[in-house]
Amino acid sequence: MKRRTFITGAAAGTAASTLAAPAIGQGRVEWRMVTLWPRNFPGLGTGSQRIADAVAAMSDGRLTMKIYGAGELVPAYEAFDAVRDGTAECMHEAPYIWTAKHPASAFFCSVPGGLTPEEHDSWIYHGGGQALWDELYGAFGLRSFLAGNSGTNMGGWYNREINTPDDFAGLRMRIPGLGAEVLNRLGATTVNLSGGEIQQALQTGLIDAAEWIAPYADLAFGLHKAAKYYYGPGVHEPGPANSLTVNIEAYDALPSDLQAVLRQAAGTETTRLPAEMRYGNAQALEALRTKYNVDIRHFSDPVLRRLLEISHEVVAEVSAYDDLSARIYQSWSTFRAQA
């Protein structure tokens, strides 16, 4: 697949200029963490804070993290470059945002028709996924560790009914990653907006539809106030994983025990974040249904079948990007078939 295919809807541009080096005093280090969501946002932001709290507790305060939510230090979709150039030492992120950097980055978060959260963890931890991830991100001066999963996404919020695959034609929709390419092939026009921009874009008519995550996070952003229909399930993100991504130079400068603290804090969040999301989704879905009277619908079988057919095509085509993409796809698809 040609490189330009993946430019639309993904982050580009250069991060802000590098700030001063992290504070170091009496053996103590303070890191800056940037995120793709607001501070303390349900599930995602609370997960970022749990990581920071765990790092501080396990290191007895020798390593602390100052969290900058989306837009506080750099815009959400400049986080990758910010960590790469040292503006921040780490980020809590979703790797499928960076398909403009490398299309295979999506495999380390979620791809359409892909792995469930548990399957994804298995591939990363035991199926060779981590080594491939290290190779891909290492080319950018980064390293990543699993640090959460927001679970299967809903299909999104729509201001028109979606009864057949043809109903996507002409739709303007916010959706990131390879899921955007799937809808593009159905005739939609896709854009990649940060979460905080979605409600206004729906209300002003800039877009006709948007997917964010699931009821817990969607309710927090008030998306039910801006769209008529809430469709599910989501094929585009069956198990989007979050990661703690670090600047390699900053990471290598830490003593080995603090490196282990970072890895352990990230690994613990791989369990904690999905648990919070499942509970929060149950409560939020009930509120959307009974308090806000949201029109919640299932995609029809023909819609789901067509979405999956195109998904398999789009995902397979990534393997042609370069040798690393081919090896990532081979490892991932082999495990997917077995799982």
Short mmCIF file of C-alpha atoms in Angstrom, two decimals:
data_model
loop_
_atom_site.label_atom_id
_atom_site.label_comp_id
_atom_site.label_asym_id
_atom_site.label_seq_id
_atom_site.Cartn_x
_atom_site.Cartn_y
_atom_site.Cartn_z
CA MET A 1 0.00 0.00 0.00
CA LYS A 2 1.36 3.42 -0.91
CA ARG A 3 2.52 5.56 1.96
CA ARG A 4 0.23 8.46 1.11
CA THR A 5 -2.83 6.27 1.63
CA PHE A 6 -2.37 6.56 5.36
CA ILE A 7 -1.75 10.29 5.65
CA THR A 8 -5.40 11.38 6.03
CA GLY A 9 -6.61 11.34 9.58
CA ALA A 10 -3.30 10.69 11.29
CA ALA A 11 -0.99 12.93 13.24
CA ALA A 12 1.61 14.99 11.45
CA GLY A 13 3.67 18.04 12.20
CA THR A 14 6.39 18.80 14.65
CA ALA A 15 6.14 19.05 18.41
CA ALA A 16 6.92 22.13 20.42
CA SER A 17 10.53 22.93 21.17
CA THR A 18 12.28 20.80 23.75
CA LEU A 19 11.95 21.97 27.34
CA ALA A 20 14.57 21.73 30.03
CA ALA A 21 15.83 18.32 31.05
CA PRO A 22 13.79 16.48 33.69
CA ALA A 23 14.30 17.68 37.24
CA ILE A 24 16.91 15.63 39.09
CA GLY A 25 17.76 16.22 42.72
CA GLN A 26 18.96 14.01 45.56
CA GLY A 27 18.48 10.94 43.38
CA ARG A 28 14.93 11.96 42.46
CA VAL A 29 13.65 12.37 38.91
CA GLU A 30 10.47 14.02 37.65
CA TRP A 31 9.17 13.03 34.23
CA ARG A 32 6.59 14.75 32.06
CA MET A 33 3.78 12.55 30.75
CA VAL A 34 1.61 13.81 27.89
CA THR A 35 -1.67 12.11 27.04
CA LEU A 36 -4.17 12.03 24.19
CA TRP A 37 -7.11 12.84 26.50
CA PRO A 38 -7.97 15.30 29.27
CA ARG A 39 -6.52 14.75 32.71
CA ASN A 40 -8.69 12.45 34.84
CA PHE A 41 -10.95 11.68 31.88
CA PRO A 42 -13.00 8.56 32.78
CA GLY A 43 -11.02 5.40 32.11
CA LEU A 44 -8.23 6.88 30.05
CA GLY A 45 -7.21 9.86 32.15
CA THR A 46 -7.81 8.01 35.39
CA GLY A 47 -5.59 5.26 34.01
CA SER A 48 -2.81 7.75 33.31
CA GLN A 49 -3.06 8.98 36.90
CA ARG A 50 -2.96 5.41 38.27
CA ILE A 51 0.30 4.83 36.37
CA ALA A 52 1.84 7.99 37.82
CA ASP A 53 0.63 7.13 41.33
CA ALA A 54 1.99 3.58 41.08
CA VAL A 55 5.38 4.78 39.83
CA ALA A 56 5.68 7.26 42.70
CA ALA A 57 4.61 4.70 45.30
CA MET A 58 6.78 1.83 44.08
CA SER A 59 9.85 4.07 43.73
CA ASP A 60 9.24 5.73 47.11
CA GLY A 61 9.14 9.08 45.34
CA ARG A 62 12.43 8.66 43.48
CA LEU A 63 10.55 8.83 40.15
CA THR A 64 7.46 10.98 39.77
CA MET A 65 5.41 12.01 36.76
CA LYS A 66 3.70 15.30 36.03
CA ILE A 67 0.74 14.64 33.77
CA TYR A 68 -0.22 17.00 30.97
CA GLY A 69 -3.59 16.28 29.42
CA ALA A 70 -4.32 16.85 25.75
CA GLY A 71 -3.49 20.43 24.79
CA GLU A 72 -1.83 21.37 28.07
CA LEU A 73 1.78 20.97 26.95
CA VAL A 74 1.27 19.99 23.31
CA PRO A 75 -1.84 19.24 21.22
CA ALA A 76 -3.07 15.67 21.59
CA TYR A 77 -1.85 14.51 18.21
CA GLU A 78 1.61 16.01 18.64
CA ALA A 79 2.35 13.76 21.63
CA PHE A 80 4.40 11.32 19.55
CA ASP A 81 6.79 14.02 18.40
CA ALA A 82 6.87 15.55 21.86
CA VAL A 83 8.22 12.34 23.39
CA ARG A 84 10.46 11.69 20.42
CA ASP A 85 12.21 15.06 20.74
CA GLY A 86 12.29 15.14 24.55
CA THR A 87 9.62 17.77 25.19
CA ALA A 88 8.14 15.03 27.42
CA GLU A 89 9.72 11.82 28.64
CA CYS A 90 6.66 9.64 28.12
CA MET A 91 3.08 9.50 26.91
CA HIS A 92 -0.02 7.43 27.62
CA GLU A 93 -1.34 6.79 24.16
CA ALA A 94 -3.15 4.67 21.57
CA PRO A 95 -0.66 3.60 18.85
CA TYR A 96 -3.17 3.44 15.99
CA ILE A 97 -3.19 7.24 15.98
CA TRP A 98 0.26 7.24 14.38
CA THR A 99 -0.42 5.49 11.07
CA ALA A 100 1.09 8.48 9.26
CA LYS A 101 4.34 7.72 11.07
CA HIS A 102 4.11 4.04 10.15
CA PRO A 103 0.92 2.20 9.15
CA ALA A 104 1.87 -0.94 11.09
CA SER A 105 1.66 1.03 14.34
CA ALA A 106 -2.06 0.19 14.33
CA PHE A 107 -1.32 -3.48 15.05
CA PHE A 108 -0.05 -2.51 18.50
CA CYS A 109 -3.37 -0.88 19.40
CA SER A 110 -6.24 -2.34 17.37
CA VAL A 111 -7.10 -2.99 13.74
CA PRO A 112 -10.51 -3.58 12.17
CA GLY A 113 -11.69 -7.14 12.67
CA GLY A 114 -8.68 -7.79 14.88
CA LEU A 115 -7.91 -9.19 18.31
CA THR A 116 -9.89 -8.98 21.53
CA PRO A 117 -8.11 -7.32 24.48
CA GLU A 118 -7.07 -10.65 25.98
CA GLU A 119 -5.82 -11.95 22.63
CA HIS A 120 -3.87 -8.75 22.03
CA ASP A 121 -2.15 -9.04 25.40
CA SER A 122 -1.22 -12.64 24.59
CA TRP A 123 0.34 -11.68 21.27
CA ILE A 124 2.34 -8.83 22.78
CA TYR A 125 3.54 -10.69 25.86
CA HIS A 126 4.01 -14.22 24.48
CA GLY A 127 3.63 -14.17 20.69
CA GLY A 128 6.56 -12.00 19.67
CA GLY A 129 4.56 -8.78 19.47
CA GLN A 130 6.72 -6.87 21.95
CA ALA A 131 9.94 -7.51 20.02
CA LEU A 132 8.34 -6.29 16.79
CA TRP A 133 6.93 -3.27 18.59
CA ASP A 134 10.38 -2.48 19.98
CA GLU A 135 11.78 -2.63 16.45
CA LEU A 136 9.11 -0.33 15.00
CA TYR A 137 9.11 2.29 17.77
CA GLY A 138 12.87 2.00 18.25
CA ALA A 139 13.36 3.58 14.82
CA PHE A 140 11.73 6.70 16.30
CA GLY A 141 13.74 6.68 19.53
CA LEU A 142 10.81 5.31 21.54
CA ARG A 143 9.84 2.19 23.46
CA SER A 144 6.35 1.12 24.50
CA PHE A 145 4.76 -1.08 27.13
CA LEU A 146 1.16 -2.26 27.32
CA ALA A 147 -0.74 0.02 29.71
CA GLY A 148 -4.46 -0.58 29.44
CA ASN A 149 -7.23 -1.39 26.99
CA SER A 150 -10.54 0.41 26.55
CA GLY A 151 -12.32 -2.73 25.30
CA THR A 152 -14.48 -3.26 22.25
CA ASN A 153 -15.70 0.06 20.90
CA MET A 154 -19.21 0.97 19.89
CA GLY A 155 -19.87 1.59 16.20
CA GLY A 156 -20.38 5.28 16.82
CA TRP A 157 -22.83 8.16 16.92
CA TYR A 158 -24.74 9.04 13.76
CA ASN A 159 -27.11 11.75 12.62
CA ARG A 160 -28.50 9.49 9.93
CA GLU A 161 -29.71 5.89 9.97
CA ILE A 162 -27.30 3.18 8.84
CA ASN A 163 -29.35 0.30 7.50
CA THR A 164 -27.21 -0.92 4.59
CA PRO A 165 -23.54 -0.56 3.58
CA ASP A 166 -24.62 2.03 1.01
CA ASP A 167 -25.68 4.38 3.80
CA PHE A 168 -22.02 5.16 4.53
CA ALA A 169 -21.66 6.84 1.13
CA GLY A 170 -21.17 10.59 1.53
CA LEU A 171 -20.95 10.33 5.33
CA ARG A 172 -18.50 12.66 7.04
CA MET A 173 -17.18 10.79 10.06
CA ARG A 174 -14.56 11.14 12.76
CA ILE A 175 -12.66 7.85 12.98
CA PRO A 176 -8.89 7.17 13.30
CA GLY A 177 -6.53 4.40 12.30
CA LEU A 178 -7.22 1.75 9.69
CA GLY A 179 -10.93 1.96 10.51
CA ALA A 180 -10.94 5.24 8.61
CA GLU A 181 -9.69 3.50 5.48
CA VAL A 182 -12.47 0.90 5.78
CA LEU A 183 -15.14 3.61 5.75
CA ASN A 184 -13.37 5.54 3.01
CA ARG A 185 -13.81 2.49 0.78
CA LEU A 186 -17.53 2.56 1.51
CA GLY A 187 -17.68 6.12 0.24
CA ALA A 188 -17.39 8.02 3.51
CA THR A 189 -15.08 10.97 4.12
CA THR A 190 -13.17 10.50 7.35
CA VAL A 191 -11.28 12.87 9.63
CA ASN A 192 -9.26 12.33 12.78
CA LEU A 193 -10.28 14.74 15.52
CA SER A 194 -9.18 14.54 19.13
CA GLY A 195 -11.87 13.45 21.58
CA GLY A 196 -12.48 16.94 22.92
CA GLU A 197 -13.34 18.26 19.45
CA ILE A 198 -16.02 15.69 18.59
CA GLN A 199 -19.14 17.10 20.23
CA GLN A 200 -18.77 20.54 18.68
CA ALA A 201 -18.00 19.05 15.26
CA LEU A 202 -21.22 17.03 15.44
CA GLN A 203 -23.29 19.94 16.67
CA THR A 204 -22.05 22.34 14.00
CA GLY A 205 -22.49 19.82 11.19
CA LEU A 206 -18.78 19.65 10.40
CA ILE A 207 -19.24 15.87 10.63
CA ASP A 208 -22.30 13.61 10.41
CA ALA A 209 -21.00 10.84 12.64
CA ALA A 210 -18.22 9.98 15.05
CA GLU A 211 -16.86 7.10 17.01
CA TRP A 212 -14.98 7.71 20.23
CA ILE A 213 -14.92 4.70 22.53
CA ALA A 214 -17.92 3.29 24.39
CA PRO A 215 -20.71 4.50 26.73
CA TYR A 216 -18.51 5.40 29.73
CA ALA A 217 -16.23 7.72 27.76
CA ASP A 218 -18.86 8.85 25.24
CA LEU A 219 -21.23 10.03 27.95
CA ALA A 220 -18.43 12.01 29.60
CA PHE A 221 -17.92 13.96 26.37
CA GLY A 222 -21.65 14.54 25.98
CA LEU A 223 -21.86 12.93 22.56
CA HIS A 224 -25.48 11.93 23.22
CA LYS A 225 -26.35 15.63 23.01
CA ALA A 226 -25.07 15.90 19.44
CA ALA A 227 -26.26 12.81 17.55
CA LYS A 228 -29.51 10.88 17.10
CA TYR A 229 -28.41 7.24 16.83
CA TYR A 230 -25.89 5.13 18.75
CA TYR A 231 -24.83 2.05 16.79
CA GLY A 232 -22.91 -1.05 17.78
CA PRO A 233 -20.99 -3.22 17.91
CA GLY A 234 -17.82 -1.69 16.57
CA VAL A 235 -15.86 -3.74 14.04
CA HIS A 236 -13.13 -1.14 13.64
CA GLU A 237 -11.69 -1.47 17.17
CA PRO A 238 -12.38 -4.81 18.85
CA GLY A 239 -9.78 -4.22 21.56
CA PRO A 240 -7.83 -0.94 21.41
CA ALA A 241 -4.80 -1.17 23.67
CA ASN A 242 -3.19 1.78 25.39
CA SER A 243 0.51 2.00 25.98
CA LEU A 244 3.03 3.82 28.11
CA THR A 245 5.57 5.04 25.56
CA VAL A 246 8.91 6.39 26.71
CA ASN A 247 11.79 8.28 25.17
CA ILE A 248 14.54 5.65 24.93
CA GLU A 249 17.33 8.00 26.05
CA ALA A 250 15.36 9.07 29.12
CA TYR A 251 14.48 5.46 29.89
CA ASP A 252 18.06 4.22 29.49
CA ALA A 253 19.25 6.98 31.83
CA LEU A 254 17.19 5.51 34.69
CA PRO A 255 18.66 2.90 37.03
CA SER A 256 17.41 -0.62 36.36
CA ASP A 257 15.07 -0.69 39.35
CA LEU A 258 13.22 2.43 38.17
CA GLN A 259 12.97 0.96 34.69
CA ALA A 260 11.34 -2.09 36.29
CA VAL A 261 8.97 0.19 38.22
CA LEU A 262 7.81 1.78 34.97
CA ARG A 263 7.22 -1.59 33.33
CA GLN A 264 5.33 -2.90 36.34
CA ALA A 265 3.12 0.19 36.61
CA ALA A 266 2.23 -0.09 32.93
CA GLY A 267 1.55 -3.82 33.21
CA THR A 268 -0.76 -3.38 36.19
CA GLU A 269 -2.79 -0.82 34.24
CA THR A 270 -3.32 -3.42 31.51
CA THR A 271 -5.74 -5.05 33.95
CA ARG A 272 -7.03 -2.04 35.85
CA LEU A 273 -8.13 0.15 32.94
CA PRO A 274 -10.33 -2.50 31.24
CA ALA A 275 -11.90 -3.29 34.60
CA GLU A 276 -12.84 0.36 35.09
CA MET A 277 -14.14 0.60 31.52
CA ARG A 278 -16.37 -2.49 31.85
CA TYR A 279 -17.94 -1.21 35.05
CA GLY A 280 -18.28 2.33 33.76
CA ASN A 281 -19.80 1.17 30.48
CA ALA A 282 -22.48 -0.80 32.31
CA GLN A 283 -23.52 2.23 34.34
CA ALA A 284 -23.30 4.68 31.44
CA LEU A 285 -25.25 2.50 29.01
CA GLU A 286 -28.08 2.28 31.51
CA ALA A 287 -28.07 6.07 31.86
CA LEU A 288 -28.04 6.62 28.09
CA ARG A 289 -30.95 4.24 27.71
CA THR A 290 -33.19 5.28 30.61
CA LYS A 291 -32.22 8.84 31.54
CA TYR A 292 -31.35 10.29 28.13
CA ASN A 293 -33.55 8.05 25.95
CA VAL A 294 -30.81 7.48 23.40
CA ASP A 295 -31.82 5.49 20.31
CA ILE A 296 -29.39 2.55 20.65
CA ARG A 297 -29.25 0.24 17.63
CA HIS A 298 -27.43 -2.80 16.30
CA PHE A 299 -25.79 -2.65 12.91
CA SER A 300 -27.58 -5.01 10.52
CA ASP A 301 -25.92 -8.28 9.51
CA PRO A 302 -25.27 -7.02 5.95
CA VAL A 303 -23.53 -3.95 7.35
CA LEU A 304 -21.36 -6.00 9.71
CA ARG A 305 -20.45 -8.51 7.00
CA ARG A 306 -19.39 -5.79 4.58
CA LEU A 307 -17.40 -3.94 7.24
CA LEU A 308 -15.53 -7.14 8.08
CA GLU A 309 -14.85 -8.00 4.44
CA ILE A 310 -13.27 -4.63 3.77
CA SER A 311 -11.47 -4.73 7.12
CA HIS A 312 -9.63 -7.92 6.20
CA GLU A 313 -8.55 -6.36 2.88
CA VAL A 314 -7.30 -3.14 4.46
CA VAL A 315 -5.38 -4.88 7.23
CA ALA A 316 -3.72 -7.36 4.86
CA GLU A 317 -2.57 -4.57 2.55
CA VAL A 318 -0.47 -3.01 5.31
CA SER A 319 1.95 -5.93 4.93
CA ALA A 320 3.09 -4.50 1.57
CA TYR A 321 4.34 -1.25 3.13
CA ASP A 322 7.81 -2.54 4.03
CA ASP A 323 9.62 -5.62 5.34
CA LEU A 324 8.85 -4.81 8.97
CA SER A 325 5.13 -4.45 8.19
CA ALA A 326 5.19 -7.83 6.46
CA ARG A 327 6.78 -9.48 9.48
CA ILE A 328 4.36 -7.78 11.89
CA TYR A 329 1.37 -8.83 9.81
CA GLN A 330 2.62 -12.41 9.51
CA SER A 331 3.14 -12.75 13.26
CA TRP A 332 -0.17 -11.08 14.11
CA SER A 333 -2.30 -12.91 11.53
CA THR A 334 -0.81 -16.30 12.43
CA PHE A 335 -1.72 -15.81 16.08
CA ARG A 336 -5.15 -14.42 15.19
CA ALA A 337 -5.95 -17.57 13.20
CA GLN A 338 -4.80 -19.77 16.08
CA ALA A 339 -6.61 -17.75 18.73
#
